[in-house]
């Protein structure tokens, strides 16, 4: 059978002839021995012209390497000044009985070649196209010899590196390399010499003015007409801006802008990897969760700029108190978290917490006046207190919460019971909303007696919650919940109205009606909406004089620097309400602050009263407090008097009133009314010996 030249049978011939890839064969002498229509289209060269030509020369004319050379990846085919990415592969042609039957070359276009219409359009001379592309490019386009000597230098290169063409041509390219990067050149040149391309290699170069530029470099081999690699062309793109943007995005996602510390997101990630590491290596580590005490009040009174400066200062001192291997992060507002890795002694977290608290001891000076900051800290340890990052964070937070409720400025370690308590709180918090609507709350009234003759002077209204499932719930368990959920405003209003109605009823029923005092949360006084705004108006409507009521605020409210609270208390007092400072002596007692806010009563906390009989020094202090209070025009109430001995001491130091289990527990409203009647009878009937 007479075989056509080159390709075999009819079927194969039609496959080859209709194939989209350029296919051609090269005989053992290196001449083109067959040429399909796709090759005609791709190279713009008719079969008649191609056959018998040296393949190497034809390929080199189109910028392609010798098919005899290994040519990994894609190459760029040049035709009439246009370029096209192609992949060239070669395979030996095997024919029975012939050792060397030549080579089959396949050129596969990686992108669509320009359409016929475009082909027909008038075209500038290729040399001009290249020149204008190179001259106009923002990228640095440079060529160099295989020994790294610069042979061309475009304006883009001048802009990027600061050197003119005259300064660079003939110079080694390593002039642009930072000293620690000079080794890169050798590696790059080696790859180029092998005919390889280096794509998007990201590195740093030095400008003429010494500044560093971050660049992405693509280097391709330059070949002579015979296809030998004789140099390299290099395109460098300035990626500083892109890297800068990427870094900014990273920073925004991972760093707290104010303190430059890792943020919650970054901390969480570090915690996760620490958990992983410890789980594999069997180690333990600690997590500390710190929240500043009363920061909101400080922030409100100083303004946000000073508040921010304070946070920066706090972050700095905390950082100093830690080892460099410890992680410190700002999670939010005034919340900080610390990770103490590789813990071998379980006492360390407590010691570190003490260090942190000590670091805050000295006052911060801001706008010329000293500010005292303390922190409540929760501690938990992996794996004892939790095995996942989320669990550890939640437990450290719970421990911190308990530190707050134990009086702030202290450290508490996590215990499993806290988890149960938190679940209980969650249940209660949900129920509290309903409790207000369904009237599950009620007030008890505890008598306050005149210390001198034990006659009834006032009643303190104390709230209780009759929970349908849990029975009577004490305020210690739900006031804080109400404060956290914001329900305290509604609850506080209810207490005010109920206490006022009761005071009205007692006023009408008794010739010597007791004043009724009720407790007000700092949140009610600090609230934006001013829930106390229409209290005086309400009393006018029901016909009760405000001076029948006493507002009890805790000592911390008075110590608080917030001008808003001071102003509200001043207004309430102006309207006729009496003001009592509750729990005096539990905080950093400061009689001087009493001169700023005018009040009527001081209630000495039961913890002080309890120690009176056994601690003579405390007795002397209390005596001085009472004397000073009297000098300021205040009357003094002793809270929590349980024994006759305590009552005797209370009288000794000059307290005006006493309240406590010695006389009565908080009473149901009916019992309190009975007491009032009995009191009236006692006073009307002649006293023996009076
Ligand atoms: P508080 O205002 O200092 O009330 C005094 C607390 O001491 C009351 O506890 C009272 O029952 C208790 N107490 C009275 N005499 C004695 C005694 O001789 N010995 C002992 N050990 N305790 C005595 P209660 O009723 O559990 O109230 C606790 C706290 O809850 C109150 O302290 C107050 O701060 C808050 N609270 C109570 N009712 C309200 C309210 O309606 N609104 C707000 N915001 N807080 C309230
Ligand atoms: Mg009270
Ligand atoms: Mg009290």
XYZ file of C-alpha atoms and ligand atoms in Angstrom:
738
model
C 0.000 0.000 0.000
C 1.233 3.383 -0.976
C 1.384 5.401 2.195
C 1.139 9.201 1.999
C 4.250 10.976 3.136
C 4.491 11.448 6.881
C 1.138 10.494 8.311
C -0.313 7.009 8.034
C -3.754 5.622 7.161
C -6.769 7.553 5.883
C -8.546 7.674 9.238
C -5.453 8.892 10.982
C -4.848 11.362 8.241
C -8.292 12.898 8.646
C -7.829 13.061 12.420
C -4.560 14.844 11.991
C -5.844 17.139 9.305
C -8.883 18.219 11.311
C -7.053 18.474 14.674
C -7.172 21.852 16.479
C -3.565 21.534 17.617
C -0.736 22.295 15.233
C 0.813 18.932 14.452
C 3.875 18.395 12.351
C 6.617 15.872 11.994
C 10.340 16.448 11.776
C 12.588 13.962 9.979
C 15.874 12.704 11.452
C 17.656 15.520 9.589
C 15.571 18.104 11.406
C 13.424 19.085 8.434
C 9.651 19.448 8.507
C 8.151 16.409 6.873
C 4.407 16.995 7.443
C 2.301 20.039 8.369
C -1.391 20.067 9.221
C -3.928 22.893 8.568
C -3.890 23.910 12.270
C -0.126 24.436 11.916
C -0.790 26.565 8.858
C -3.191 28.722 10.836
C -1.050 28.965 13.927
C 2.252 29.791 12.269
C 0.701 31.625 9.290
C 2.713 29.394 6.995
C 1.278 27.227 4.195
C 2.127 23.544 4.006
C 4.009 24.004 0.742
C 6.327 26.558 2.364
C 6.816 24.616 5.534
C 7.693 21.221 4.157
C 11.444 20.652 3.987
C 12.332 23.694 6.146
C 14.621 23.222 9.181
C 12.169 22.956 12.092
C 14.493 24.608 14.605
C 14.790 27.806 12.573
C 11.044 28.008 11.964
C 10.304 27.610 15.673
C 12.971 30.091 16.692
C 11.470 32.649 14.303
C 8.294 32.341 16.359
C 10.091 32.605 19.678
C 9.755 28.894 20.500
C 12.517 26.658 21.713
C 13.953 23.722 19.829
C 11.614 20.776 20.168
C 14.702 18.701 20.906
C 15.145 20.598 24.175
C 13.057 19.784 27.190
C 10.586 22.660 27.464
C 8.501 22.548 30.619
C 5.335 24.616 30.977
C 4.004 27.078 28.513
C 5.937 29.087 25.950
C 5.111 32.247 24.127
C 4.613 32.032 20.412
C 5.216 35.239 18.489
C 3.540 35.827 15.153
C 3.318 39.157 13.332
C 4.001 41.035 16.539
C 1.228 39.295 18.496
C 1.925 36.732 21.202
C 0.095 33.615 22.216
C 0.664 31.148 25.026
C 1.238 27.640 23.766
C 2.385 24.315 25.071
C 4.853 22.418 22.848
C 5.311 18.697 23.205
C 7.356 16.283 21.141
C 7.288 12.533 20.852
C 9.381 10.148 18.744
C 7.642 8.550 15.765
C 7.999 4.802 15.891
C 7.975 2.824 12.660
C 8.667 -0.893 12.516
C 12.173 -1.560 11.282
C 13.405 2.053 11.573
C 15.512 3.141 14.518
C 14.810 6.839 13.967
C 11.634 7.749 12.133
C 11.679 11.387 13.258
C 9.647 13.375 15.793
C 6.031 14.426 16.099
C 5.619 17.981 17.425
C 2.340 19.195 18.911
C 1.735 22.894 19.564
C -1.345 23.411 21.680
C -2.677 26.976 21.952
C -3.490 27.802 25.600
C -5.627 30.763 24.503
C -7.695 31.457 21.436
C -5.647 32.895 18.582
C -6.915 36.206 17.242
C -9.906 35.863 14.885
C -9.605 36.066 11.151
C -11.137 39.552 11.129
C -8.497 40.802 13.502
C -5.897 38.999 11.451
C -6.943 41.043 8.474
C -6.740 44.408 10.272
C -3.768 46.628 9.384
C -0.983 46.100 11.856
C 1.907 48.188 13.090
C 5.398 46.895 12.596
C 6.157 44.399 15.389
C 9.286 46.193 16.494
C 7.219 49.340 17.073
C 4.624 47.433 19.030
C 7.245 46.021 21.352
C 8.946 49.297 21.811
C 5.814 51.203 22.728
C 4.711 48.405 25.071
C 8.031 48.413 26.862
C 8.411 52.174 26.948
C 4.850 52.767 28.150
C 4.712 50.046 30.784
C 4.393 50.851 34.483
C 6.325 47.685 35.158
C 10.084 47.660 35.156
C 11.147 45.749 32.021
C 14.802 44.904 31.965
C 17.051 42.542 30.089
C 20.335 41.165 31.257
C 23.043 38.766 30.180
C 23.487 35.348 31.686
C 26.126 36.807 33.950
C 23.619 39.332 35.244
C 24.786 42.468 33.426
C 21.935 44.827 32.533
C 21.481 45.259 28.763
C 18.247 47.294 28.594
C 16.315 49.419 31.072
C 12.880 50.912 30.410
C 11.363 54.109 31.912
C 9.234 51.951 34.220
C 12.447 50.552 35.700
C 13.773 54.054 36.169
C 10.603 55.075 38.047
C 10.605 51.965 40.188
C 14.289 51.868 41.117
C 15.375 55.475 40.657
C 18.330 54.674 38.356
C 18.372 55.934 34.760
C 19.177 53.637 31.840
C 22.600 55.254 31.594
C 23.307 54.420 35.219
C 22.263 50.795 34.902
C 23.166 49.465 31.468
C 26.438 47.600 31.763
C 26.074 47.316 35.541
C 25.336 44.088 37.454
C 21.644 43.720 38.278
C 22.642 42.818 41.838
C 23.125 46.545 42.370
C 19.395 46.445 43.177
C 19.664 43.567 45.593
C 19.677 43.988 49.383
C 22.785 42.261 50.730
C 20.788 39.469 52.272
C 19.175 38.718 48.908
C 22.214 38.546 46.617
C 22.048 34.734 46.673
C 18.717 34.976 44.824
C 20.469 36.090 41.640
C 22.470 32.899 41.354
C 19.386 30.772 41.795
C 17.434 32.813 39.245
C 20.215 32.718 36.666
C 20.568 28.965 37.057
C 16.926 28.427 36.244
C 17.085 30.811 33.300
C 20.144 29.052 31.898
C 18.108 25.845 31.901
C 15.514 27.603 29.781
C 13.042 27.892 32.648
C 10.801 30.805 33.366
C 10.437 32.202 36.868
C 6.984 33.563 37.473
C 5.729 36.000 40.127
C 8.685 35.611 42.387
C 8.024 38.017 45.302
C 11.061 39.708 46.740
C 12.550 43.009 47.825
C 14.893 45.328 45.934
C 16.706 48.507 46.911
C 16.039 51.803 45.192
C 18.751 54.306 44.364
C 17.613 56.388 47.352
C 18.020 53.383 49.641
C 14.307 52.712 50.137
C 13.113 49.148 49.732
C 10.589 48.202 47.042
C 8.524 45.093 47.248
C 8.312 43.519 43.804
C 6.896 40.541 42.023
C 9.363 39.421 39.344
C 8.800 37.323 36.249
C 11.938 36.309 34.356
C 12.084 34.537 30.984
C 15.060 33.323 29.016
C 16.168 35.340 25.993
C 17.339 33.246 23.045
C 19.409 33.875 20.007
C 18.247 32.928 16.513
C 19.507 29.412 17.084
C 17.373 29.122 20.223
C 20.260 29.239 22.679
C 19.583 31.028 25.967
C 21.754 34.109 25.921
C 20.187 36.274 28.577
C 17.032 37.035 30.501
C 14.170 39.466 30.273
C 12.762 40.512 33.552
C 9.477 42.181 34.385
C 9.188 43.577 37.919
C 5.922 44.877 39.351
C 5.722 47.037 42.462
C 3.507 45.133 44.888
C 4.183 47.378 47.890
C 0.702 48.802 47.753
C -0.920 45.426 47.427
C 1.156 44.040 50.306
C 0.414 47.134 52.343
C -3.307 46.664 51.741
C -3.033 42.995 52.617
C -1.181 43.853 55.817
C -3.723 46.512 56.735
C -6.516 44.033 56.260
C -4.652 41.511 58.379
C -4.069 44.093 61.078
C -7.674 45.220 61.089
C -8.773 41.637 61.439
C -6.284 40.701 64.144
C -5.127 43.732 66.038
C -6.829 46.133 68.375
C -6.315 49.553 66.895
C -6.119 51.430 70.176
C -3.643 49.325 72.139
C -1.973 47.467 69.242
C -2.635 44.274 71.156
C -4.074 41.181 69.476
C -7.863 41.443 69.348
C -10.525 38.896 70.253
C -10.256 37.159 66.893
C -6.460 36.789 67.054
C -6.575 35.743 70.693
C -9.139 33.093 69.949
C -6.903 31.676 67.233
C -3.871 31.616 69.510
C -5.952 29.958 72.179
C -7.090 27.308 69.703
C -3.527 26.491 68.680
C -2.442 26.428 72.320
C -5.235 23.941 73.054
C -4.060 21.816 70.136
C -0.437 21.969 71.245
C -1.252 21.128 74.850
C -3.597 18.316 73.780
C -0.782 16.709 71.800
C 2.074 17.437 74.163
C 0.079 16.841 77.338
C 0.871 20.239 78.851
C -1.317 22.695 80.716
C -1.763 26.433 80.420
C -3.767 29.203 82.055
C -6.253 31.712 80.740
C -6.845 34.965 82.637
C -9.803 37.215 81.926
C -9.605 40.726 83.339
C -12.286 43.403 83.360
C -11.632 46.866 84.725
C -13.819 47.969 87.620
C -16.197 50.894 87.114
C -14.579 51.718 83.806
C -17.832 52.981 82.335
C -18.132 55.605 85.060
C -14.524 56.695 84.511
C -15.097 56.869 80.779
C -18.314 58.852 81.204
C -16.817 61.369 83.578
C -13.471 61.859 81.787
C -14.648 61.722 78.219
C -13.747 59.117 75.658
C -10.329 60.454 74.676
C -9.077 60.232 78.252
C -10.790 56.867 78.606
C -8.888 55.629 75.568
C -5.593 56.956 76.901
C -6.284 55.167 80.158
C -6.875 51.885 78.345
C -3.552 52.272 76.547
C -1.844 52.883 79.891
C -3.530 49.867 81.451
C -2.505 47.685 78.495
C 1.093 48.836 78.915
C 1.241 48.069 82.614
C -0.346 44.685 82.074
C 2.203 43.917 79.381
C 5.034 44.797 81.763
C 3.631 42.475 84.399
C 3.760 39.519 82.032
C 6.544 37.399 80.595
C 7.299 37.893 76.937
C 6.005 34.418 76.128
C 2.603 35.273 77.660
C -0.043 36.531 75.277
C -1.985 39.657 76.190
C -5.023 40.674 74.140
C -7.769 43.249 74.350
C -11.036 41.487 73.740
C -13.369 44.476 73.871
C -13.867 47.766 75.721
C -12.221 47.251 79.096
C -11.824 43.481 78.804
C -8.367 41.959 78.534
C -7.316 38.338 78.256
C -4.023 36.637 78.953
C -2.672 33.287 77.941
C 0.091 31.840 80.106
C 1.541 28.941 78.131
C 3.444 25.911 79.405
C 2.365 25.999 83.017
C 4.204 23.734 85.414
C 2.998 25.206 88.689
C -0.726 25.768 89.300
C 0.023 28.644 91.652
C 1.449 30.713 88.810
C -1.859 32.086 87.436
C -2.820 33.470 90.853
C 0.642 34.996 91.223
C 0.433 36.588 87.794
C -3.025 37.939 88.623
C -1.602 39.484 91.768
C 1.156 41.054 89.696
C -1.412 42.469 87.323
C -3.412 43.959 90.164
C -0.264 45.360 91.711
C 0.658 46.906 88.378
C -2.560 48.918 88.492
C -2.108 50.106 92.076
C -0.385 53.385 91.332
C -2.898 55.917 90.069
C -2.910 56.888 86.425
C -2.623 60.588 85.909
C -4.944 61.958 83.373
C -5.806 65.596 82.786
C -3.889 66.395 85.960
C -5.905 64.372 88.385
C -5.045 60.879 89.509
C -7.318 58.043 88.499
C -7.497 54.775 90.370
C -8.115 51.702 88.300
C -8.574 48.147 89.479
C -9.480 44.947 87.728
C -11.546 41.882 88.461
C -9.830 38.758 87.160
C -11.111 35.291 86.381
C -8.699 32.387 86.013
C -9.030 28.986 84.444
C -6.553 26.273 83.559
C -6.415 23.849 80.652
C -7.282 20.963 80.845
C -8.677 21.098 84.385
C -11.331 23.757 83.724
C -12.076 23.235 80.068
C -10.869 21.453 76.968
C -11.811 23.805 74.155
C -11.001 27.447 73.514
C -14.651 28.444 73.789
C -15.206 26.551 76.997
C -12.082 28.054 78.554
C -13.114 31.573 77.574
C -16.597 31.090 78.970
C -15.283 29.691 82.237
C -12.688 32.431 82.688
C -15.468 34.938 82.023
C -17.688 33.268 84.634
C -14.892 33.381 87.195
C -14.408 37.074 86.388
C -18.130 37.643 86.870
C -17.893 36.054 90.312
C -14.916 38.289 91.119
C -17.069 41.318 90.258
C -19.885 40.144 92.446
C -17.604 39.342 95.326
C -16.764 43.046 95.439
C -14.424 43.649 92.475
C -10.643 44.212 92.512
C -9.921 40.534 93.107
C -9.074 37.281 91.390
C -11.325 34.238 91.350
C -10.503 30.810 89.935
C -13.106 28.888 88.026
C -15.079 26.179 89.815
C -17.643 23.849 88.254
C -20.343 25.224 90.593
C -20.065 28.546 88.755
C -21.314 26.881 85.618
C -24.393 25.633 87.446
C -24.962 29.047 88.980
C -24.673 30.671 85.568
C -27.248 28.298 84.139
C -29.505 29.129 87.078
C -29.004 32.845 86.421
C -29.901 32.376 82.816
C -33.125 30.633 83.787
C -33.941 33.318 86.320
C -33.138 36.150 83.936
C -35.655 34.770 81.486
C -38.246 34.430 84.224
C -37.714 37.902 85.671
C -39.419 39.624 82.761
C -42.501 37.554 83.359
C -42.256 38.104 87.102
C -42.746 41.836 86.663
C -45.806 41.388 84.482
C -47.387 38.693 86.611
C -46.836 40.463 89.909
C -44.565 37.842 91.402
C -42.546 40.571 93.116
C -43.470 41.969 96.492
C -41.958 44.148 99.165
C -41.059 43.331 102.745
C -40.584 46.095 105.292
C -37.893 46.072 107.949
C -38.301 48.470 110.885
C -35.624 51.028 111.753
C -35.822 52.058 115.384
C -34.546 55.073 117.218
C -31.450 53.842 119.037
C -32.257 55.802 122.175
C -35.760 54.463 122.909
C -36.367 51.703 120.357
C -39.394 53.456 118.921
C -40.289 52.857 115.259
C -38.910 55.546 112.976
C -38.834 54.119 109.427
C -39.381 51.086 107.311
C -36.960 49.896 104.648
C -38.692 48.306 101.689
C -36.837 45.175 100.507
C -37.899 43.362 97.397
C -38.628 39.645 97.111
C -39.647 37.401 94.257
C -42.137 34.622 94.710
C -40.980 32.336 91.906
C -43.609 29.751 90.892
C -41.045 26.937 90.856
C -38.181 28.010 93.117
C -40.186 29.651 95.896
C -39.029 32.939 97.422
C -35.914 34.317 95.700
C -33.709 36.797 97.592
C -32.640 40.080 95.956
C -28.993 39.011 96.100
C -29.894 36.486 93.409
C -31.854 38.658 91.032
C -31.010 42.367 91.428
C -27.723 41.909 89.576
C -29.586 39.970 86.862
C -32.070 42.795 86.542
C -29.167 45.216 86.275
C -27.471 43.180 83.566
C -30.614 42.837 81.494
C -31.739 46.434 81.911
C -34.923 45.276 83.643
C -33.755 47.156 86.727
C -35.341 50.338 85.386
C -38.771 48.780 85.261
C -38.209 46.899 88.510
C -36.966 50.039 90.266
C -39.992 51.970 89.120
C -42.270 49.295 90.449
C -40.471 49.379 93.825
C -40.823 53.167 93.976
C -44.571 53.110 93.226
C -45.292 50.253 95.603
C -43.273 51.813 98.435
C -44.986 55.169 97.817
C -48.479 53.626 97.967
C -47.570 51.890 101.194
C -46.204 55.113 102.694
C -49.471 56.817 101.727
C -51.569 54.126 103.412
C -49.481 54.276 106.593
C -49.632 58.061 106.596
C -53.416 57.910 106.554
C -53.558 55.198 109.175
C -51.142 56.538 111.745
C -50.548 59.720 113.669
C -46.792 59.110 113.573
C -46.268 57.514 110.185
C -42.856 56.037 109.483
C -40.802 57.247 106.534
C -40.410 54.507 103.955
C -37.002 54.008 102.447
C -36.335 52.012 99.292
C -33.207 50.958 97.431
C -32.223 52.451 94.115
C -29.658 50.908 91.799
C -26.860 53.100 90.426
C -28.049 52.078 86.967
C -31.376 53.818 87.587
C -29.571 57.046 88.378
C -27.080 56.745 85.548
C -29.606 55.762 82.861
C -29.931 58.001 79.820
C -33.700 57.936 80.007
C -33.755 59.236 83.631
C -36.383 56.884 85.017
C -36.686 59.061 88.158
C -37.871 62.017 86.078
C -41.578 61.743 86.853
C -41.333 60.429 90.400
C -42.138 63.800 92.013
C -45.051 64.254 89.594
C -46.376 60.814 90.487
C -46.277 61.664 94.180
C -48.133 64.918 93.547
C -50.861 62.963 91.787
C -51.318 60.475 94.621
C -50.927 63.180 97.220
C -47.798 62.163 99.080
C -45.040 64.553 100.037
C -41.642 63.332 98.743
C -40.137 63.852 102.203
C -42.029 60.759 103.377
C -39.643 58.700 101.234
C -35.948 57.944 101.599
C -33.871 56.904 98.584
C -31.095 54.489 99.544
C -28.082 54.520 97.275
C -24.958 52.483 97.863
C -21.727 54.059 98.904
C -20.179 53.318 95.507
C -22.703 55.673 93.908
C -21.419 58.513 96.041
C -17.797 57.622 95.341
C -18.546 57.390 91.658
C -17.212 60.376 89.815
C -20.126 60.500 87.413
C -21.483 64.053 87.366
C -24.809 62.813 86.049
C -25.554 60.749 89.153
C -24.570 63.592 91.457
C -26.856 65.907 89.527
C -29.838 63.530 89.628
C -29.444 62.955 93.341
C -29.265 66.716 93.841
C -32.481 67.197 91.871
C -34.313 64.456 93.782
C -33.247 65.982 97.067
C -34.393 69.375 95.848
C -37.799 67.874 95.144
C -37.980 66.796 98.781
C -36.810 63.175 98.720
C -34.493 62.185 101.542
C -31.246 60.491 100.514
C -29.437 57.770 102.472
C -25.996 56.383 101.767
C -26.306 52.614 102.146
C -23.609 50.110 103.104
C -21.246 52.837 104.267
C -17.846 51.418 105.145
C -17.728 48.585 102.617
C -15.857 50.432 99.927
C -13.050 52.914 100.137
C -14.952 55.049 102.635
C -14.544 58.637 101.926
C -16.374 61.147 104.019
C -14.994 63.942 101.876
C -17.108 62.738 98.969
C -20.163 63.325 101.129
C -19.507 67.023 100.926
C -20.018 66.867 97.170
C -23.430 65.255 97.261
C -25.900 66.341 99.882
C -27.467 63.452 101.739
C -29.538 63.026 104.877
C -28.589 59.649 106.308
C -25.566 57.441 106.559
C -26.220 53.714 106.980
C -23.191 52.002 108.518
C -22.813 48.578 106.950
C -23.488 45.503 109.039
C -19.988 44.176 108.472
C -18.671 47.118 110.521
C -21.367 46.797 113.174
C -20.545 43.100 113.567
C -16.929 43.863 114.481
C -17.695 46.655 116.911
C -17.762 44.686 120.173
C -14.479 42.867 119.452
C -12.413 45.581 117.818
C -11.866 48.666 119.935
C -9.941 50.404 117.161
C -12.859 50.023 114.815
C -15.112 51.358 117.532
C -13.000 54.497 117.645
C -13.146 54.865 113.849
C -16.913 54.445 113.819
C -17.259 56.929 116.618
C -15.293 59.442 114.546
C -17.417 58.706 111.478
C -20.601 59.309 113.435
C -19.241 62.536 114.927
C -18.241 63.817 111.491
C -21.554 62.783 109.961
C -23.366 64.697 112.675
C -21.152 67.701 112.004
C -22.233 67.482 108.341
C -25.853 67.395 109.481
C -26.455 63.702 108.690
C -28.212 61.176 110.852
C -26.616 57.772 111.237
C -28.315 54.387 110.964
C -26.623 51.184 112.119
C -27.491 48.245 109.868
C -27.685 44.597 110.824
C -27.859 44.923 114.605
C -28.345 41.374 115.848
C -27.451 41.438 119.555
C -28.027 43.612 122.599
C -24.279 44.033 122.839
C -24.121 45.435 119.325
C -27.010 47.744 120.122
C -25.164 48.986 123.216
C -22.043 49.773 121.142
C -24.141 51.410 118.448
C -25.638 53.657 121.091
C -22.206 54.316 122.598
C -20.832 55.662 119.363
C -23.869 57.885 118.902
C -25.866 56.250 116.094
C -29.350 57.717 115.789
C -31.139 54.663 114.453
C -30.695 50.916 114.406
C -32.036 48.215 112.105
C -31.560 44.491 112.381
C -32.715 41.051 113.377
C -32.498 42.039 117.038
C -35.734 43.965 116.459
C -37.259 42.322 113.430
C -36.603 40.551 110.183
C -38.037 42.210 107.081
C -41.821 41.882 107.604
C -44.735 41.154 105.329
C -46.779 44.262 104.730
C -49.593 43.120 107.102
C -47.127 42.366 109.889
C -45.437 45.721 109.388
C -48.829 47.446 109.670
C -49.579 45.489 112.862
C -46.255 46.618 114.296
C -47.157 50.197 113.453
C -50.512 49.950 115.247
C -48.934 48.284 118.271
C -46.355 51.035 118.336
C -49.132 53.676 118.233
C -50.948 51.977 121.107
C -47.725 51.741 123.126
C -47.003 55.405 122.640
C -50.520 56.482 123.557
C -50.744 54.339 126.689
C -48.796 55.753 129.618
C -45.356 54.175 129.854
C -44.401 52.786 133.229
C -41.924 55.160 134.800
C -42.140 57.670 131.890
P -29.472 46.606 101.931
O -30.204 47.727 101.313
O -28.214 46.943 102.649
O -30.486 45.871 102.860
C -30.135 45.337 104.065
C -30.027 43.864 103.962
O -29.577 43.336 105.182
C -31.376 43.185 103.690
O -31.135 42.044 102.929
C -31.809 42.781 105.055
O -32.732 41.725 105.058
C -30.513 42.387 105.662
N -30.533 42.517 107.128
C -31.265 43.352 107.886
N -30.983 43.179 109.204
C -30.055 42.206 109.276
C -29.366 41.582 110.382
O -29.542 41.885 111.541
N -28.449 40.634 110.059
C -28.221 40.276 108.767
N -27.311 39.336 108.533
N -28.855 40.843 107.711
C -29.759 41.803 107.976
P -31.989 41.716 101.677
O -33.400 42.047 101.887
O -31.615 40.345 101.277
O -31.422 42.736 100.625
C -30.124 42.644 100.196
C -29.757 43.802 99.330
O -30.491 43.771 98.114
C -30.088 45.133 99.931
O -29.100 45.522 100.835
C -30.159 45.991 98.727
O -28.886 46.424 98.376
C -30.683 45.077 97.678
N -32.118 45.326 97.513
C -33.160 44.890 98.250
N -34.301 45.379 97.765
C -33.980 46.153 96.706
C -34.745 46.944 95.771
O -35.970 47.075 95.851
N -34.054 47.592 94.801
C -32.708 47.511 94.720
N -32.101 48.164 93.734
N -31.971 46.798 95.551
C -32.595 46.113 96.555
Mg -30.740 49.417 101.764
Mg -27.146 48.108 103.483
